[in-house]
Short mmCIF file of C-alpha atoms in Angstrom, two decimals:
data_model
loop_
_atom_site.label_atom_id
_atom_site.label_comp_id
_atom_site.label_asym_id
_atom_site.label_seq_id
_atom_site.Cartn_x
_atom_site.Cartn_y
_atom_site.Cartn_z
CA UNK A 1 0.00 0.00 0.00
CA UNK A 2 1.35 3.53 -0.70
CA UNK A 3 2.21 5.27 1.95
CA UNK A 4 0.75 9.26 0.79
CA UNK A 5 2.30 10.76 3.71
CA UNK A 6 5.65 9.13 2.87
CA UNK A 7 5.41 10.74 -0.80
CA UNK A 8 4.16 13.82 0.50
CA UNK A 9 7.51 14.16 2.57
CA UNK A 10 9.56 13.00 -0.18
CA UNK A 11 8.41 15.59 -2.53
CA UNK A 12 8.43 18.24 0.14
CA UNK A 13 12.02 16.96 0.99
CA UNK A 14 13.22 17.07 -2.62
CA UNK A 15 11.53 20.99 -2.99
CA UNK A 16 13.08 22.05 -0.35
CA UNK A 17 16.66 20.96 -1.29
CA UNK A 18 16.15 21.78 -5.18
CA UNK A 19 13.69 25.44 -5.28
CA UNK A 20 16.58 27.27 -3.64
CA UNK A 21 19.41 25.76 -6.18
CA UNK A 22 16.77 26.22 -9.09
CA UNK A 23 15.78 30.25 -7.77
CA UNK A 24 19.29 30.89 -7.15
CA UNK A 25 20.50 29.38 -10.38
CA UNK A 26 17.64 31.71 -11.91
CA UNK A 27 18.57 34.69 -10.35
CA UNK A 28 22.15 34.32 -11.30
CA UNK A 29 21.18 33.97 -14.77
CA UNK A 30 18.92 36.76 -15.56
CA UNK A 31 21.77 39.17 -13.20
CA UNK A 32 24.13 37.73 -15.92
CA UNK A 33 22.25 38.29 -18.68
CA UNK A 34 21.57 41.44 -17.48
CA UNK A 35 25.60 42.62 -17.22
CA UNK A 36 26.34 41.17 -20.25
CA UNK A 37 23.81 43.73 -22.18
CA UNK A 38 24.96 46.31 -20.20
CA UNK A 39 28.91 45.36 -20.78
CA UNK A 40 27.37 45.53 -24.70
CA UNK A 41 25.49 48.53 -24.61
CA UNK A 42 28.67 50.40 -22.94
CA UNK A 43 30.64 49.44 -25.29
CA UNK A 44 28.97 50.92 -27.96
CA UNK A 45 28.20 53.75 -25.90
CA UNK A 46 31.99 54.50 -25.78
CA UNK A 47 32.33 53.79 -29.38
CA UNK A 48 30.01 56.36 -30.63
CA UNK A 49 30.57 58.71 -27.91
CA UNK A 50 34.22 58.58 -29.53
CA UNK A 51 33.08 58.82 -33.05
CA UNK A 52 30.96 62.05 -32.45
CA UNK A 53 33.85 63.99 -30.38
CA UNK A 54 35.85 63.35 -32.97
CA UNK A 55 33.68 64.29 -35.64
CA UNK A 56 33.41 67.17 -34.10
CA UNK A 57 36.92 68.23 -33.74
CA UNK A 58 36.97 67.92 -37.31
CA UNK A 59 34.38 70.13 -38.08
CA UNK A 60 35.80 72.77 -35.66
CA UNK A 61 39.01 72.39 -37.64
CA UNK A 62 37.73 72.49 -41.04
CA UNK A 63 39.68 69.18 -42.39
CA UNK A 64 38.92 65.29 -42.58
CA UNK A 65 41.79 64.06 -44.31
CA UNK A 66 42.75 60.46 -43.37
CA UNK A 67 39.42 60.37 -40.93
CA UNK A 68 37.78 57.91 -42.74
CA UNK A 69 39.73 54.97 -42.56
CA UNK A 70 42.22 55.86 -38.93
CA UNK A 71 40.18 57.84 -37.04
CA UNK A 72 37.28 56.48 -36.65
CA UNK A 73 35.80 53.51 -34.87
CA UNK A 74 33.79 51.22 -37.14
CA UNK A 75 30.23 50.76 -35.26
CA UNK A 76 29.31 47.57 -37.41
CA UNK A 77 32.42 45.70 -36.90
CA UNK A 78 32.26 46.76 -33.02
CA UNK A 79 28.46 45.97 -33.03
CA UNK A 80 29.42 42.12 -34.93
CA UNK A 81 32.61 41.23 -32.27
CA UNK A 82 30.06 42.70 -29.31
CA UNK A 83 27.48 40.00 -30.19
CA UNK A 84 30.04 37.46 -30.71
CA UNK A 85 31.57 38.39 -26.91
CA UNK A 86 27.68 38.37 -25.90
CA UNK A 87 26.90 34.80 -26.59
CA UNK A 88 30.07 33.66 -25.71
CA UNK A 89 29.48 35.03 -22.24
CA UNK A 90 26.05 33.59 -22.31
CA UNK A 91 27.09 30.25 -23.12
CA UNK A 92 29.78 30.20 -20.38
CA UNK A 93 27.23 31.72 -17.83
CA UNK A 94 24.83 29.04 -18.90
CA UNK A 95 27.14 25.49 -18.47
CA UNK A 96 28.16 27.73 -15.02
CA UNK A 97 24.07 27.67 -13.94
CA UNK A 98 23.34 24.18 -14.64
CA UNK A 99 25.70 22.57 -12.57
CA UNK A 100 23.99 24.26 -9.57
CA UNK A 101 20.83 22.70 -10.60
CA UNK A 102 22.17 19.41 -10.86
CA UNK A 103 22.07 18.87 -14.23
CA UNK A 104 25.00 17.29 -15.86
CA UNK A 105 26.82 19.25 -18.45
CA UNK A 106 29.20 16.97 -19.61
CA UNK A 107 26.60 15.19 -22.67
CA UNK A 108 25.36 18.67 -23.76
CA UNK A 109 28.90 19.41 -24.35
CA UNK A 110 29.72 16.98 -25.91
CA UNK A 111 26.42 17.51 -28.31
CA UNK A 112 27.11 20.95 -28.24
CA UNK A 113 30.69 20.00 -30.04
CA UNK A 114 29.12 17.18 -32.79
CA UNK A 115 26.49 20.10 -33.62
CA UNK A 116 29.34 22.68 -34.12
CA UNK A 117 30.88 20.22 -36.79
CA UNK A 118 28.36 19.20 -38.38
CA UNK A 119 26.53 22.85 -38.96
CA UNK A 120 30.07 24.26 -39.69
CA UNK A 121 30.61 21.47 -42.80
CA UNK A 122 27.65 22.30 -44.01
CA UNK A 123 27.83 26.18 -43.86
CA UNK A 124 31.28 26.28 -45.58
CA UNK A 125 30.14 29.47 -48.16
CA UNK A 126 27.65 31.52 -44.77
CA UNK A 127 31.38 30.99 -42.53
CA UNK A 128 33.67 32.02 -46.20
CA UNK A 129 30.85 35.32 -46.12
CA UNK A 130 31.24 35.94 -42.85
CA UNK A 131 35.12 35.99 -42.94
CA UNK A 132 35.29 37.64 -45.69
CA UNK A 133 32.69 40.47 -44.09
CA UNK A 134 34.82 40.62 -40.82
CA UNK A 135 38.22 41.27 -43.50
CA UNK A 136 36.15 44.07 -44.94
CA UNK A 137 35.14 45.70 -41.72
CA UNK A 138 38.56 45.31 -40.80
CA UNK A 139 40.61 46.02 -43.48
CA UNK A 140 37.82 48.98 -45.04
CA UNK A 141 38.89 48.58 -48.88
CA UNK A 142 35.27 50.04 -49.02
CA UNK A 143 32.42 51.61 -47.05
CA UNK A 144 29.15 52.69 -47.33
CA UNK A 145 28.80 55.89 -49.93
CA UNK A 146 32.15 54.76 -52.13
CA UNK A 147 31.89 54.54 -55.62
CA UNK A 148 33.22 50.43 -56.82
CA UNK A 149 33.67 48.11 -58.91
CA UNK A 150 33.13 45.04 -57.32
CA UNK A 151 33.19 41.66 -59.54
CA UNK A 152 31.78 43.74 -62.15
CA UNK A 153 29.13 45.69 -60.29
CA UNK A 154 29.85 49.34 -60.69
CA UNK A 155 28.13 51.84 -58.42
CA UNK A 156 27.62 53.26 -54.94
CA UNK A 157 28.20 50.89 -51.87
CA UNK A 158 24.81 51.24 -50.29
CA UNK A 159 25.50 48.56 -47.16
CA UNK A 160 28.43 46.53 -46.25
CA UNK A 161 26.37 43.70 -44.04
CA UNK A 162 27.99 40.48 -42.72
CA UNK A 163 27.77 38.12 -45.38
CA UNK A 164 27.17 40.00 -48.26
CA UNK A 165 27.42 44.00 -49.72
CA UNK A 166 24.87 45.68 -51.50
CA UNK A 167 25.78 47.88 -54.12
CA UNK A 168 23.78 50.26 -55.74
CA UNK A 169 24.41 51.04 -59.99
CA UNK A 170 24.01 53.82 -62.23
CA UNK A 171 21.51 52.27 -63.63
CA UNK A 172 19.39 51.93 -59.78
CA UNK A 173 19.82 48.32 -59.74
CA UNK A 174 20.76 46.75 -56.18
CA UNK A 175 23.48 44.10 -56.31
CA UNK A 176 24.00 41.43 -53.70
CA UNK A 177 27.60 40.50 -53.34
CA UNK A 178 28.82 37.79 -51.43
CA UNK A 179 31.84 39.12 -48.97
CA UNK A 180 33.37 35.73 -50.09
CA UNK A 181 33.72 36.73 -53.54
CA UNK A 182 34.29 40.72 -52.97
CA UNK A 183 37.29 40.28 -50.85
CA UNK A 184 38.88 37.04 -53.12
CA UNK A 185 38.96 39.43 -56.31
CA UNK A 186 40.02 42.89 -57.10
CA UNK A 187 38.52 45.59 -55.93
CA UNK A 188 38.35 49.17 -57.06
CA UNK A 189 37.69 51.92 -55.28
CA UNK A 190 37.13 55.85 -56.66
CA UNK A 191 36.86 57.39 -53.44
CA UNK A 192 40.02 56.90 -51.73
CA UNK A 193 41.89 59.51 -53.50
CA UNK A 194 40.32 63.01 -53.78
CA UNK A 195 41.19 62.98 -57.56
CA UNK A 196 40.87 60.97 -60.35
CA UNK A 197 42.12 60.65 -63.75
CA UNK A 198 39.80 60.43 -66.86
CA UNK A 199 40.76 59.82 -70.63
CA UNK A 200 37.83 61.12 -73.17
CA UNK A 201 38.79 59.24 -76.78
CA UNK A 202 38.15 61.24 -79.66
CA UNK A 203 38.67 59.48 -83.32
CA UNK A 204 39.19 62.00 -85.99
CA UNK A 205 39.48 61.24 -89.94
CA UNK A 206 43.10 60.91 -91.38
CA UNK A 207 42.66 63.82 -93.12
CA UNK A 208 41.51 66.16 -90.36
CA UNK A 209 43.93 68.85 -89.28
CA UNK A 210 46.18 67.35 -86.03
CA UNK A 211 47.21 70.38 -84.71
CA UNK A 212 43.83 72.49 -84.81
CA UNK A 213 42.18 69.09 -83.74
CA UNK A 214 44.40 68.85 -80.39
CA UNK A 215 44.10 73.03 -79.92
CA UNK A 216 39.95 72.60 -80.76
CA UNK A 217 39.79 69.24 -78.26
CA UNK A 218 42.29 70.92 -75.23
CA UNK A 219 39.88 74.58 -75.48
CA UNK A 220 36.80 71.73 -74.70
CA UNK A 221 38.04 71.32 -70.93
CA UNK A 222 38.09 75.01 -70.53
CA UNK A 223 34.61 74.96 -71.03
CA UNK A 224 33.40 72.16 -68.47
CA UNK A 225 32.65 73.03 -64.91
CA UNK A 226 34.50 70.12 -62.76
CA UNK A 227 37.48 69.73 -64.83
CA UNK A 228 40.70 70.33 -62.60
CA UNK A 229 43.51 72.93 -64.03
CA UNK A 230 46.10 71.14 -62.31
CA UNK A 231 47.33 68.84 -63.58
CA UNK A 232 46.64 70.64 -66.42
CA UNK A 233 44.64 69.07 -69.23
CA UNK A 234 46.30 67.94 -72.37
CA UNK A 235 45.45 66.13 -75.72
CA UNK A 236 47.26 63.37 -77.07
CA UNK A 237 47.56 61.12 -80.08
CA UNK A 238 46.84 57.43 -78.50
CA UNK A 239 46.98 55.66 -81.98
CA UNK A 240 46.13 55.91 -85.96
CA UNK A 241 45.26 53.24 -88.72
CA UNK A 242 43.46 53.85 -91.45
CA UNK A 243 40.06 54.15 -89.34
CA UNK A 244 41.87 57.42 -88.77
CA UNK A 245 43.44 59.06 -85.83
CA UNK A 246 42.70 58.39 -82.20
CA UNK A 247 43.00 61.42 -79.59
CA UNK A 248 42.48 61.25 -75.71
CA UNK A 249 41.70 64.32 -73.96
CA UNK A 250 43.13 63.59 -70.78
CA UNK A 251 42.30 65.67 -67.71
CA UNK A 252 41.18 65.35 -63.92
CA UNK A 253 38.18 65.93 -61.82
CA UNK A 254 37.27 65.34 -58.45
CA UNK A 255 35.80 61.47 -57.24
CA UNK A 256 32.38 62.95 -57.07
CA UNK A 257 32.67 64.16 -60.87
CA UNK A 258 33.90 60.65 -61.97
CA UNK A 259 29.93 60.27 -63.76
CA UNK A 260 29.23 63.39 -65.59
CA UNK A 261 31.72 65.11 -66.05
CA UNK A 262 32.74 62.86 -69.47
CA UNK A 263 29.40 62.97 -70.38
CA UNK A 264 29.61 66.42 -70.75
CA UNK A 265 33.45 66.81 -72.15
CA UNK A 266 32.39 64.05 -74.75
CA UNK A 267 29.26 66.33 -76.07
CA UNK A 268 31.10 69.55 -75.94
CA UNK A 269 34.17 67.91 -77.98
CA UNK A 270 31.60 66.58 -80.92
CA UNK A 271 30.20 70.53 -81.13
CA UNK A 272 33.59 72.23 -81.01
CA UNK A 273 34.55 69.84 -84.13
CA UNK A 274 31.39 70.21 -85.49
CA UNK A 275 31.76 74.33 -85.67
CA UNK A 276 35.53 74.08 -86.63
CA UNK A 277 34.86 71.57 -89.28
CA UNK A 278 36.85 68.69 -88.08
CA UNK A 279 36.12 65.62 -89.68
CA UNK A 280 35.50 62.61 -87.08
CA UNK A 281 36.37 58.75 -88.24
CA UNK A 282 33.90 57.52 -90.91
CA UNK A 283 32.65 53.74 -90.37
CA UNK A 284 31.87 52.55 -93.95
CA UNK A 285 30.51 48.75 -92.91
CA UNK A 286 29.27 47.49 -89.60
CA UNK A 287 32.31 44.84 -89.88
CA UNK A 288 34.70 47.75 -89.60
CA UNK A 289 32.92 48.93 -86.60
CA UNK A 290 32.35 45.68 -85.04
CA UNK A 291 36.38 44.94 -85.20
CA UNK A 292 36.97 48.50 -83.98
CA UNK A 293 34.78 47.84 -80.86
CA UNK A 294 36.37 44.80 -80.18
CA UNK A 295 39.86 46.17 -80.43
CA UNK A 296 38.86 48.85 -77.82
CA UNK A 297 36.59 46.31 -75.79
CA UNK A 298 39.15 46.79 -73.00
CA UNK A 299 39.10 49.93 -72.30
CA UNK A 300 39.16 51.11 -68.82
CA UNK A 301 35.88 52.59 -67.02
CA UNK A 302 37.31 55.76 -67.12
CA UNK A 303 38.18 56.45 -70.53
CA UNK A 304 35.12 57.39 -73.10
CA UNK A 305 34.41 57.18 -76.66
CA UNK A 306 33.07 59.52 -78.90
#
């Protein structure tokens, strides 16, 4: 026969010797918890209490040079090695709780460490996007607001996330790029330096005047708002066949002018040959111009055709 009163003082035995572990276990957890936020949230407190005194000794001294990359904390990679130090802490905090309820850790670590495998073989290209986000965070080649070519994509960096970087064309298309891939080819950037070089081609007809051509061409970057006098622009003869006679007007603008500013040396160069009668190359089959276009299929972003 069951004896209730035995039970009774068995459970009420085993509560008392278990509740206080189990509330103190609790309470240790959730105060953990709590520090570890905190520890977080100070962190990143510092960070961007750091990043706005110094932006603002830069505005009170009127210059940024060399602020972009060395003087400033990155938030995102700070924000990505906070939550990395957060669960770590949390893990450790929990296996440090359990034992003081009794429970056995040693089989959930060794679970934990089979899982870890297994989900790290099978996220080989997440962990290769990951590392190669951390390298750019790191390393900066880019950040948000630069003007790249990435694998191809050309355009404005509109987020640099963990695993991948979105960037933004010319044309308003959004490109995802793995970090993976971004950071195991070249990358170029046309922000870094203030000032960029820029090659407009020009093809004129064999029997067009050279030196009124290079005079007519060189008066063309007087003309354009954004063109840089120094260096100071200059015309000269890349190459000649009997397509005729190819000049580059060759001058430098400001990153930010990289995008229009051809645009508008290439129309004002077909005018001022137009009005001084200067006879541009003459494509008599579309074979010709098919070979010519693959001959010059090469060319640099930076250097135009008219």
């Amino acid at each position: 026969m069951v004896d209730i009163n035995q039970i009774k003082d068995d459970v009420l035995k085993f509560l008392i010797r278990v509740v206080p572990k189990i509330l103190l276990a609790l309470c240790i957890l959730i105060v953990g918890i709590f520090l570890i936020n905190a520890l977080r949230r100070f962190i990143m407190a510092r960070i961007e209490a750091r990043n706005a005194k110094r932006q603002a000794k830069i505005q009170q001294d009127g210059h940024s040079e060399g602020t972009k990359n060395d003087m400033f904390l990155d938030p995102t990679l700070f924000h990505f090695l906070t939550s990395i130090l957060g669960v770590f802490l949390k893990v450790l905090l929990l296996l440090t709780v359990l034992p003081m309820m009794s429970i056995d850790t040693t089989s959930f670590l060794a679970i934990a460490s089979v899982l870890t495998l297994v989900v790290g073989m099978s996220m080989q290209i997440l962990v290769a996007n990951l590392v190669g986000g951390l390298m750019i965070l790191i390393f900066h080649p880019y950040g948000q607001g630069d003007l790249v070519d990435i694998q191809g994509a050309f355009g404005k960096v509109e987020k640099v996330l963990m695993f991948n970087t979105i960037v933004r064309t010319l044309d308003n298309a959004t490109v995802f790029i793995p970090n993976g891939k971004a950071v195991a080819g070249a990358i170029t950037n046309f922000t870094v330096e203030q000032n960029l070089r820029l090659d407009v081609a020009v093809r004129i007809s064999l029997d067009s005047g050279l030196v009124q051509s290079k005079e007519v061409l060189l008066a063309v970057t007087n003309e354009v708002p954004g063109v840089l006098p120094d260096p100071a622009p200059c015309v000269l003869v890349n190459k000649f066949d009997g397509l005729g006679i190819e000049l580059f007007i060759r001058f430098w603008v400001h990153h930010e002018d990289l995008i229009p500013v051809p645009f508008a040396v290439r129309e004002k160069a077909k005018r001022a040959c137009h009005a001084a009668g200067i006879k541009l190359a003459q494509y008599h089959s579309s074979t010709t111009l098919e070979h010519w276009t693959a001959l010059h299929s090469s060319t640099l972003h930076s250097t135009t055709d008219i």
